[in-house]
PDB file of C-alpha atoms and ligand atoms in Angstrom:
ATOM      1  CA  MET D   1      15.165 -51.233-127.237  1.00 68.00           C
ATOM      2  CA  THR D   2      16.483 -47.673-127.598  1.00 91.00           C
ATOM      3  CA  LEU D   3      14.121 -44.720-127.441  1.00 97.00           C
ATOM      4  CA  GLU D   4      14.645 -42.670-130.580  1.00 98.00           C
ATOM      5  CA  ALA D   5      11.496 -40.567-131.076  1.00 98.00           C
ATOM      6  CA  LEU D   6       8.420 -39.129-129.388  1.00 98.00           C
ATOM      7  CA  ILE D   7       5.211 -38.776-131.424  1.00 98.00           C
ATOM      8  CA  PHE D   8       2.542 -36.473-130.030  1.00 98.00           C
ATOM      9  CA  ASP D   9      -1.179 -36.191-130.507  1.00 98.00           C
ATOM     10  CA  VAL D  10      -2.279 -32.538-130.344  1.00 98.00           C
ATOM     11  CA  ASP D  11      -5.836 -32.003-129.084  1.00 98.00           C
ATOM     12  CA  GLY D  12      -6.163 -32.957-125.441  1.00 97.00           C
ATOM     13  CA  THR D  13      -2.502 -34.039-125.243  1.00 98.00           C
ATOM     14  CA  LEU D  14      -0.296 -31.000-125.953  1.00 98.00           C
ATOM     15  CA  ALA D  15      -3.074 -28.691-124.744  1.00 98.00           C
ATOM     16  CA  ASP D  16      -6.649 -28.887-123.495  1.00 97.00           C
ATOM     17  CA  THR D  17      -8.097 -27.586-126.731  1.00 97.00           C
ATOM     18  CA  GLU D  18     -11.478 -29.252-127.015  1.00 97.00           C
ATOM     19  CA  ARG D  19     -13.946 -27.767-124.478  1.00 96.00           C
ATOM     20  CA  ASP D  20     -12.791 -24.144-124.538  1.00 95.00           C
ATOM     21  CA  GLY D  21     -11.261 -24.116-128.008  1.00 97.00           C
ATOM     22  CA  HIS D  22     -12.702 -26.302-130.769  1.00 98.00           C
ATOM     23  CA  ARG D  23     -16.180 -26.438-129.179  1.00 98.00           C
ATOM     24  CA  VAL D  24     -16.385 -22.659-128.871  1.00 98.00           C
ATOM     25  CA  ALA D  25     -15.169 -22.197-132.451  1.00 98.00           C
ATOM     26  CA  PHE D  26     -17.741 -24.663-133.831  1.00 98.00           C
ATOM     27  CA  ASN D  27     -20.518 -22.763-132.027  1.00 98.00           C
ATOM     28  CA  GLN D  28     -19.247 -19.432-133.396  1.00 98.00           C
ATOM     29  CA  ALA D  29     -19.284 -20.854-136.922  1.00 98.00           C
ATOM     30  CA  PHE D  30     -22.829 -22.208-136.458  1.00 98.00           C
ATOM     31  CA  SER D  31     -24.289 -18.965-135.135  1.00 98.00           C
ATOM     32  CA  GLU D  32     -22.461 -16.872-137.752  1.00 98.00           C
ATOM     33  CA  ALA D  33     -24.131 -19.033-140.435  1.00 97.00           C
ATOM     34  CA  GLY D  34     -27.537 -18.468-138.813  1.00 97.00           C
ATOM     35  CA  LEU D  35     -27.893 -22.108-137.738  1.00 97.00           C
ATOM     36  CA  ASP D  36     -29.567 -23.091-134.457  1.00 96.00           C
ATOM     37  CA  TRP D  37     -26.924 -25.764-133.808  1.00 97.00           C
ATOM     38  CA  HIS D  38     -25.281 -25.445-130.409  1.00 97.00           C
ATOM     39  CA  TRP D  39     -22.858 -27.850-128.750  1.00 98.00           C
ATOM     40  CA  ASP D  40     -22.846 -27.596-124.958  1.00 98.00           C
ATOM     41  CA  VAL D  41     -20.044 -29.082-122.860  1.00 97.00           C
ATOM     42  CA  ALA D  42     -21.807 -32.409-122.244  1.00 97.00           C
ATOM     43  CA  LEU D  43     -23.019 -32.921-125.829  1.00 98.00           C
ATOM     44  CA  TYR D  44     -19.545 -32.086-127.149  1.00 98.00           C
ATOM     45  CA  GLY D  45     -18.119 -34.826-124.909  1.00 96.00           C
ATOM     46  CA  GLU D  46     -20.369 -37.332-126.685  1.00 96.00           C
ATOM     47  CA  LEU D  47     -19.581 -35.958-130.136  1.00 98.00           C
ATOM     48  CA  LEU D  48     -15.840 -36.361-129.476  1.00 96.00           C
ATOM     49  CA  ALA D  49     -16.347 -40.095-130.084  1.00 95.00           C
ATOM     50  CA  VAL D  50     -16.075 -39.078-133.769  1.00 96.00           C
ATOM     51  CA  THR D  51     -12.688 -37.613-134.665  1.00 95.00           C
ATOM     52  CA  GLY D  52     -12.356 -34.863-137.255  1.00 95.00           C
ATOM     53  CA  GLY D  53     -14.428 -31.690-137.271  1.00 97.00           C
ATOM     54  CA  LYS D  54     -16.194 -32.266-140.610  1.00 97.00           C
ATOM     55  CA  GLU D  55     -16.972 -35.860-139.652  1.00 96.00           C
ATOM     56  CA  ARG D  56     -18.251 -34.650-136.242  1.00 98.00           C
ATOM     57  CA  MET D  57     -20.680 -32.163-137.833  1.00 98.00           C
ATOM     58  CA  ARG D  58     -22.095 -34.830-140.164  1.00 98.00           C
ATOM     59  CA  HIS D  59     -22.464 -37.227-137.238  1.00 98.00           C
ATOM     60  CA  TYR D  60     -24.324 -34.564-135.212  1.00 98.00           C
ATOM     61  CA  ILE D  61     -26.828 -33.970-137.998  1.00 97.00           C
ATOM     62  CA  ASP D  62     -27.355 -37.692-138.617  1.00 96.00           C
ATOM     63  CA  ARG D  63     -27.695 -38.654-134.935  1.00 96.00           C
ATOM     64  CA  CYS D  64     -29.083 -35.599-133.127  1.00 96.00           C
ATOM     65  CA  ARG D  65     -30.979 -33.484-135.675  1.00 95.00           C
ATOM     66  CA  ALA D  66     -33.626 -35.619-137.329  1.00 92.00           C
ATOM     67  CA  ASP D  67     -35.548 -32.313-137.785  1.00 94.00           C
ATOM     68  CA  TYR D  68     -32.861 -30.768-140.037  1.00 95.00           C
ATOM     69  CA  GLN D  69     -33.510 -30.817-143.790  1.00 95.00           C
ATOM     70  CA  LYS D  70     -30.121 -31.202-145.454  1.00 95.00           C
ATOM     71  CA  PRO D  71     -29.688 -28.845-148.428  1.00 95.00           C
ATOM     72  CA  ALA D  72     -28.608 -30.342-151.762  1.00 96.00           C
ATOM     73  CA  ASP D  73     -25.134 -28.872-151.252  1.00 96.00           C
ATOM     74  CA  PHE D  74     -24.743 -30.181-147.689  1.00 97.00           C
ATOM     75  CA  ASP D  75     -21.107 -31.218-148.257  1.00 96.00           C
ATOM     76  CA  ALA D  76     -20.261 -27.680-149.357  1.00 97.00           C
ATOM     77  CA  LEU D  77     -22.038 -26.280-146.281  1.00 98.00           C
ATOM     78  CA  VAL D  78     -19.998 -28.575-144.019  1.00 98.00           C
ATOM     79  CA  ALA D  79     -16.792 -27.477-145.756  1.00 98.00           C
ATOM     80  CA  ARG D  80     -17.736 -23.777-145.359  1.00 98.00           C
ATOM     81  CA  LEU D  81     -18.639 -24.210-141.700  1.00 98.00           C
ATOM     82  CA  HIS D  82     -15.396 -26.050-141.092  1.00 98.00           C
ATOM     83  CA  ALA D  83     -13.325 -23.313-142.739  1.00 98.00           C
ATOM     84  CA  ALA D  84     -15.103 -20.712-140.569  1.00 98.00           C
ATOM     85  CA  LYS D  85     -14.548 -22.855-137.467  1.00 98.00           C
ATOM     86  CA  THR D  86     -10.815 -23.111-138.283  1.00 98.00           C
ATOM     87  CA  ARG D  87     -10.689 -19.303-138.633  1.00 98.00           C
ATOM     88  CA  HIS D  88     -12.327 -18.800-135.226  1.00 98.00           C
ATOM     89  CA  TYR D  89     -10.181 -21.469-133.585  1.00 98.00           C
ATOM     90  CA  THR D  90      -6.854 -20.170-134.885  1.00 97.00           C
ATOM     91  CA  ALA D  91      -7.848 -16.618-133.900  1.00 97.00           C
ATOM     92  CA  LEU D  92      -8.541 -17.856-130.376  1.00 97.00           C
ATOM     93  CA  LEU D  93      -5.095 -19.484-130.272  1.00 97.00           C
ATOM     94  CA  GLY D  94      -3.603 -16.250-131.591  1.00 96.00           C
ATOM     95  CA  ARG D  95      -5.005 -14.456-128.554  1.00 94.00           C
ATOM     96  CA  GLY D  96      -3.020 -16.903-126.398  1.00 91.00           C
ATOM     97  CA  GLY D  97      -6.318 -18.580-125.456  1.00 85.00           C
ATOM     98  CA  ILE D  98      -4.978 -22.083-124.758  1.00 96.00           C
ATOM     99  CA  PRO D  99      -1.820 -22.940-122.778  1.00 96.00           C
ATOM    100  CA  LEU D 100       0.222 -26.156-122.986  1.00 98.00           C
ATOM    101  CA  ARG D 101      -0.587 -28.927-120.514  1.00 98.00           C
ATOM    102  CA  PRO D 102       1.784 -29.379-117.529  1.00 98.00           C
ATOM    103  CA  GLY D 103       5.126 -30.940-118.391  1.00 98.00           C
ATOM    104  CA  VAL D 104       4.762 -30.656-122.177  1.00 98.00           C
ATOM    105  CA  ARG D 105       7.298 -27.867-122.662  1.00 98.00           C
ATOM    106  CA  ARG D 106       9.686 -29.465-120.160  1.00 98.00           C
ATOM    107  CA  LEU D 107       9.611 -32.810-121.978  1.00 98.00           C
ATOM    108  CA  LEU D 108       9.902 -31.294-125.472  1.00 98.00           C
ATOM    109  CA  GLU D 109      12.912 -29.229-124.375  1.00 98.00           C
ATOM    110  CA  GLU D 110      14.613 -32.210-122.745  1.00 98.00           C
ATOM    111  CA  ALA D 111      14.007 -34.321-125.856  1.00 98.00           C
ATOM    112  CA  ARG D 112      15.607 -31.638-128.030  1.00 98.00           C
ATOM    113  CA  ARG D 113      18.629 -31.335-125.721  1.00 98.00           C
ATOM    114  CA  ARG D 114      19.128 -35.096-125.805  1.00 97.00           C
ATOM    115  CA  GLY D 115      18.733 -35.550-129.552  1.00 97.00           C
ATOM    116  CA  ILE D 116      15.415 -37.401-129.384  1.00 98.00           C
ATOM    117  CA  ARG D 117      13.409 -36.950-132.598  1.00 98.00           C
ATOM    118  CA  LEU D 118       9.963 -35.320-132.387  1.00 98.00           C
ATOM    119  CA  ALA D 119       6.840 -35.676-134.523  1.00 98.00           C
ATOM    120  CA  ILE D 120       3.097 -35.046-134.483  1.00 98.00           C
ATOM    121  CA  ALA D 121       0.249 -37.383-135.447  1.00 98.00           C
ATOM    122  CA  THR D 122      -3.155 -35.737-135.232  1.00 98.00           C
ATOM    123  CA  THR D 123      -6.615 -35.658-136.718  1.00 96.00           C
ATOM    124  CA  THR D 124      -6.875 -31.907-136.542  1.00 95.00           C
ATOM    125  CA  THR D 125      -6.416 -29.452-139.428  1.00 95.00           C
ATOM    126  CA  PRO D 126      -2.760 -28.470-140.178  1.00 97.00           C
ATOM    127  CA  ASP D 127      -3.472 -24.734-139.608  1.00 96.00           C
ATOM    128  CA  ASN D 128      -4.646 -25.556-136.071  1.00 97.00           C
ATOM    129  CA  VAL D 129      -1.397 -27.363-135.311  1.00 98.00           C
ATOM    130  CA  THR D 130       0.752 -24.546-136.668  1.00 97.00           C
ATOM    131  CA  ALA D 131      -1.197 -21.938-134.680  1.00 97.00           C
ATOM    132  CA  LEU D 132      -0.924 -23.902-131.434  1.00 98.00           C
ATOM    133  CA  LEU D 133       2.813 -24.524-131.845  1.00 98.00           C
ATOM    134  CA  HIS D 134       3.436 -20.904-132.753  1.00 97.00           C
ATOM    135  CA  HIS D 135       1.393 -19.287-129.996  1.00 97.00           C
ATOM    136  CA  ALA D 136       1.666 -21.790-127.131  1.00 97.00           C
ATOM    137  CA  ILE D 137       5.298 -22.978-127.594  1.00 96.00           C
ATOM    138  CA  ALA D 138       7.445 -20.610-129.665  1.00 96.00           C
ATOM    139  CA  PRO D 139       7.244 -18.846-133.051  1.00 95.00           C
ATOM    140  CA  GLU D 140       9.743 -21.347-134.498  1.00 97.00           C
ATOM    141  CA  ALA D 141       8.328 -24.451-132.774  1.00 98.00           C
ATOM    142  CA  GLU D 142       7.133 -26.013-136.043  1.00 97.00           C
ATOM    143  CA  SER D 143      10.801 -26.661-136.814  1.00 98.00           C
ATOM    144  CA  TRP D 144      11.133 -28.719-133.613  1.00 98.00           C
ATOM    145  CA  PHE D 145       9.060 -31.475-135.262  1.00 98.00           C
ATOM    146  CA  GLU D 146      10.575 -33.584-138.014  1.00 98.00           C
ATOM    147  CA  VAL D 147       7.165 -34.694-139.348  1.00 98.00           C
ATOM    148  CA  ILE D 148       3.737 -33.160-138.743  1.00 98.00           C
ATOM    149  CA  GLY D 149       1.032 -35.608-139.828  1.00 98.00           C
ATOM    150  CA  ALA D 150      -2.314 -33.823-139.624  1.00 97.00           C
ATOM    151  CA  GLY D 151      -5.894 -33.741-140.870  1.00 92.00           C
ATOM    152  CA  ASP D 152      -6.916 -35.113-144.235  1.00 92.00           C
ATOM    153  CA  VAL D 153      -3.461 -36.401-145.344  1.00 96.00           C
ATOM    154  CA  VAL D 154      -4.817 -39.873-144.618  1.00 96.00           C
ATOM    155  CA  ALA D 155      -8.313 -41.014-145.574  1.00 92.00           C
ATOM    156  CA  ALA D 156      -9.159 -42.785-142.306  1.00 96.00           C
ATOM    157  CA  LYS D 157      -8.853 -40.763-139.100  1.00 95.00           C
ATOM    158  CA  LYS D 158      -8.174 -42.151-135.596  1.00 97.00           C
ATOM    159  CA  PRO D 159      -8.932 -44.790-134.274  1.00 97.00           C
ATOM    160  CA  ALA D 160      -7.518 -46.025-137.605  1.00 98.00           C
ATOM    161  CA  PRO D 161      -3.716 -46.308-137.337  1.00 98.00           C
ATOM    162  CA  ASP D 162      -3.155 -44.574-140.705  1.00 98.00           C
ATOM    163  CA  ILE D 163      -1.820 -41.253-139.386  1.00 98.00           C
ATOM    164  CA  TYR D 164       0.763 -43.083-137.253  1.00 98.00           C
ATOM    165  CA  TYR D 165       1.792 -45.240-140.218  1.00 98.00           C
ATOM    166  CA  TYR D 166       2.133 -42.043-142.264  1.00 98.00           C
ATOM    167  CA  VAL D 167       4.435 -40.451-139.666  1.00 98.00           C
ATOM    168  CA  LEU D 168       6.518 -43.592-139.011  1.00 98.00           C
ATOM    169  CA  GLU D 169       7.067 -44.128-142.715  1.00 98.00           C
ATOM    170  CA  ARG D 170       8.239 -40.541-143.272  1.00 98.00           C
ATOM    171  CA  MET D 171      10.594 -40.784-140.300  1.00 98.00           C
ATOM    172  CA  GLY D 172      11.897 -44.196-141.343  1.00 98.00           C
ATOM    173  CA  LEU D 173      11.245 -45.202-137.740  1.00 98.00           C
ATOM    174  CA  PRO D 174      10.447 -48.725-136.546  1.00 98.00           C
ATOM    175  CA  PRO D 175       7.531 -48.423-134.063  1.00 98.00           C
ATOM    176  CA  SER D 176       9.549 -50.243-131.379  1.00 97.00           C
ATOM    177  CA  ARG D 177      11.868 -47.184-131.161  1.00 97.00           C
ATOM    178  CA  GLY D 178       9.119 -44.619-130.649  1.00 98.00           C
ATOM    179  CA  MET D 179       6.694 -43.606-127.921  1.00 98.00           C
ATOM    180  CA  ALA D 180       3.282 -42.110-128.703  1.00 98.00           C
ATOM    181  CA  PHE D 181       1.475 -39.615-126.461  1.00 98.00           C
ATOM    182  CA  GLU D 182      -2.314 -39.567-126.468  1.00 98.00           C
ATOM    183  CA  ASP D 183      -5.251 -38.482-124.315  1.00 98.00           C
ATOM    184  CA  SER D 184      -8.128 -40.574-125.679  1.00 98.00           C
ATOM    185  CA  GLU D 185      -9.173 -44.132-126.430  1.00 98.00           C
ATOM    186  CA  ASN D 186      -9.435 -43.391-130.161  1.00 97.00           C
ATOM    187  CA  GLY D 187      -5.878 -42.056-130.046  1.00 98.00           C
ATOM    188  CA  LEU D 188      -4.588 -45.060-128.106  1.00 98.00           C
ATOM    189  CA  ARG D 189      -6.187 -47.493-130.593  1.00 98.00           C
ATOM    190  CA  ALA D 190      -4.576 -45.618-133.493  1.00 98.00           C
ATOM    191  CA  ALA D 191      -1.085 -45.647-131.943  1.00 98.00           C
ATOM    192  CA  GLN D 192      -1.371 -49.273-130.806  1.00 98.00           C
ATOM    193  CA  GLY D 193      -2.625 -50.261-134.230  1.00 98.00           C
ATOM    194  CA  ALA D 194       0.629 -48.966-135.672  1.00 98.00           C
ATOM    195  CA  GLY D 195       2.632 -50.924-133.072  1.00 98.00           C
ATOM    196  CA  LEU D 196       3.607 -47.992-130.839  1.00 98.00           C
ATOM    197  CA  LYS D 197       3.767 -48.039-127.067  1.00 98.00           C
ATOM    198  CA  THR D 198       1.674 -45.196-125.725  1.00 98.00           C
ATOM    199  CA  VAL D 199       1.658 -42.832-122.750  1.00 98.00           C
ATOM    200  CA  ILE D 200      -1.796 -41.506-121.885  1.00 98.00           C
ATOM    201  CA  THR D 201      -2.411 -38.199-120.099  1.00 98.00           C
ATOM    202  CA  VAL D 202      -6.127 -38.031-119.348  1.00 98.00           C
ATOM    203  CA  ASN D 203      -8.362 -34.958-119.304  1.00 96.00           C
ATOM    204  CA  ASP D 204     -11.928 -34.320-118.159  1.00 95.00           C
ATOM    205  CA  TYR D 205     -13.410 -35.681-121.379  1.00 96.00           C
ATOM    206  CA  THR D 206     -11.301 -38.845-121.482  1.00 97.00           C
ATOM    207  CA  ARG D 207     -10.752 -39.877-117.828  1.00 96.00           C
ATOM    208  CA  ALA D 208     -13.298 -42.740-118.083  1.00 96.00           C
ATOM    209  CA  HIS D 209     -12.060 -44.134-121.427  1.00 97.00           C
ATOM    210  CA  ASP D 210     -10.718 -47.675-121.732  1.00 98.00           C
ATOM    211  CA  PHE D 211      -6.932 -47.364-121.702  1.00 98.00           C
ATOM    212  CA  ARG D 212      -6.048 -51.047-121.459  1.00 97.00           C
ATOM    213  CA  GLY D 213      -2.779 -51.701-123.240  1.00 97.00           C
ATOM    214  CA  ALA D 214      -1.297 -48.248-122.613  1.00 98.00           C
ATOM    215  CA  ALA D 215       2.288 -48.227-121.301  1.00 98.00           C
ATOM    216  CA  VAL D 216       1.202 -45.916-118.492  1.00 98.00           C
ATOM    217  CA  VAL D 217      -1.793 -43.680-117.752  1.00 98.00           C
ATOM    218  CA  LEU D 218      -1.102 -40.375-115.946  1.00 98.00           C
ATOM    219  CA  ASP D 219      -3.134 -37.298-115.042  1.00 98.00           C
ATOM    220  CA  HIS D 220      -0.427 -35.170-116.737  1.00 98.00           C
ATOM    221  CA  LEU D 221       3.306 -35.364-117.554  1.00 98.00           C
ATOM    222  CA  GLY D 222       4.395 -33.708-114.315  1.00 98.00           C
ATOM    223  CA  GLU D 223       6.473 -30.644-113.498  1.00 97.00           C
ATOM    224  CA  PRO D 224       8.955 -30.004-110.696  1.00 95.00           C
ATOM    225  CA  GLY D 225       6.670 -29.017-107.798  1.00 95.00           C
ATOM    226  CA  ARG D 226       3.634 -30.473-109.589  1.00 97.00           C
ATOM    227  CA  PRO D 227       3.991 -34.265-109.594  1.00 98.00           C
ATOM    228  CA  PHE D 228       1.946 -36.448-111.911  1.00 98.00           C
ATOM    229  CA  ARG D 229      -0.444 -39.065-110.559  1.00 98.00           C
ATOM    230  CA  ARG D 230      -0.165 -42.557-112.056  1.00 98.00           C
ATOM    231  CA  LEU D 231      -3.653 -43.926-112.774  1.00 98.00           C
ATOM    232  CA  SER D 232      -2.679 -47.296-114.279  1.00 97.00           C
ATOM    233  CA  GLY D 233      -0.020 -49.115-116.275  1.00 96.00           C
ATOM    234  CA  ALA D 234       3.690 -49.605-115.594  1.00 95.00           C
ATOM    235  CA  ARG D 235       5.154 -48.838-112.169  1.00 93.00           C
ATOM    236  CA  VAL D 236       7.148 -45.613-112.083  1.00 94.00           C
ATOM    237  CA  ASN D 237       9.209 -46.267-108.936  1.00 90.00           C
ATOM    238  CA  GLY D 238       8.563 -42.980-107.199  1.00 92.00           C
ATOM    239  CA  ALA D 239       9.053 -40.761-110.271  1.00 96.00           C
ATOM    240  CA  THR D 240       7.089 -37.498-110.211  1.00 97.00           C
ATOM    241  CA  VAL D 241       7.773 -36.229-113.729  1.00 98.00           C
ATOM    242  CA  LEU D 242       7.870 -38.181-116.981  1.00 98.00           C
ATOM    243  CA  ASP D 243      11.331 -37.585-118.418  1.00 98.00           C
ATOM    244  CA  ILE D 244      13.426 -39.208-121.157  1.00 98.00           C
ATOM    245  CA  ASP D 245      15.069 -41.711-118.787  1.00 97.00           C
ATOM    246  CA  LEU D 246      11.693 -42.960-117.569  1.00 97.00           C
ATOM    247  CA  LEU D 247      10.376 -43.095-121.150  1.00 98.00           C
ATOM    248  CA  ALA D 248      13.422 -45.117-122.212  1.00 97.00           C
ATOM    249  CA  ARG D 249      12.590 -47.624-119.462  1.00 96.00           C
ATOM    250  CA  LEU D 250       8.942 -47.768-120.553  1.00 96.00           C
ATOM    251  CA  VAL D 251       9.846 -48.334-124.188  1.00 95.00           C
ATOM    252  CA  SER D 252      12.124 -51.250-123.353  1.00 91.00           C
ATOM    253  CA  GLY D 253       9.702 -52.717-120.780  1.00 80.00           C
ATOM    254  CA  PRO D 254       7.239 -55.584-121.313  1.00 72.00           C
TER     255      PRO D 254
HETATM  256  C1  LIG N   1      -8.871 -34.175-132.387  1.00 92.62           C
HETATM  257  C2  LIG N   1     -10.091 -34.136-133.143  1.00 92.62           C
HETATM  258  C3  LIG N   1     -10.328 -33.002-133.979  1.00 92.62           C
HETATM  259  C4  LIG N   1     -10.646 -31.668-133.332  1.00 92.62           C
HETATM  260  C5  LIG N   1     -11.150 -30.737-134.394  1.00 92.62           C
HETATM  261  O1  LIG N   1      -8.250 -35.421-132.517  1.00 92.62           O
HETATM  262  O2  LIG N   1     -10.884 -35.034-133.111  1.00 92.62           O
HETATM  263  O3  LIG N   1     -11.436 -33.331-134.739  1.00 92.62           O
HETATM  264  O4  LIG N   1     -11.653 -31.826-132.357  1.00 92.62           O
HETATM  265  O5  LIG N   1     -10.269 -30.595-135.423  1.00 92.62           O
HETATM  266  P1  LIG N   1      -6.720 -35.606-132.041  1.00 92.62           P
HETATM  267  P2  LIG N   1     -10.750 -30.249-136.913  1.00 92.62           P
HETATM  268  O6  LIG N   1      -6.739 -35.477-130.537  1.00 92.62           O
HETATM  269  O7  LIG N   1      -6.379 -36.970-132.504  1.00 92.62           O
HETATM  270  O8  LIG N   1      -5.895 -34.544-132.704  1.00 92.62           O
HETATM  271  O9  LIG N   1     -12.026 -29.458-136.786  1.00 92.62           O
HETATM  272  O10 LIG N   1      -9.626 -29.453-137.497  1.00 92.62           O
HETATM  273  O11 LIG N   1     -10.988 -31.538-137.630  1.00 92.62           O
HETATM  274 MG1  LIG N   2      -6.420 -36.153-128.628  1.00 92.62          MG
END
């Protein structure tokens, strides 16, 4: 089967955005609103089981803050906090706060040179995607991606496959011709659910997740002089960077 398109998750996959990005921005929004909510590194790792920032805040209150009396307009409070969090997060990206993960720029540039189509399928808010692309890749990088599926455009977030279905449908792409890139179990389940083979690059929050069924699991995509480490999945026959030729083999493999 021919490889025609690469579809990327954003948070944790293009860049390590969660611990030093989203988490910090949530805490800024909480303290600015005078709330005593604080998400430390370990707690945030647990909260990441729920995708979507608004959903994550509601989950935190329901599971961890039995003491908190929800106001009548709790939904509006969550929406306000989330808007403030997005403002803090995009400002942090604007200061160049979060770089791309190893090999991401190399692979995107090779894909563009070779006419491979690119897209994004993420749970995060569209403004966050735009800010990351703009500040970490290039001012015009949004135009590198044919479809950007993000945030609330689908009702059910990952691990539901909906965002991948949304992107595949807009691209007119059969899943057998695409490869998804994810960093988490929720992301893998979403991509698999839509019939896509998936490359996993783990990070500190996701290393111990269950990645059975992934095409290959790596520590990162690899750069010349900075080889990836294969953690599980398909054999890579001595390859040290994940490039389009290797991806084409993975997509046509068993
Ligand atoms: C990332 C998420 C998001 C971000 C926060 O999922 O779960 O919720 O943590 O983003 P993915 P918002 O890796 O699939 O992109 O606050 O904008 O929801
Ligand atoms: Mg992710």
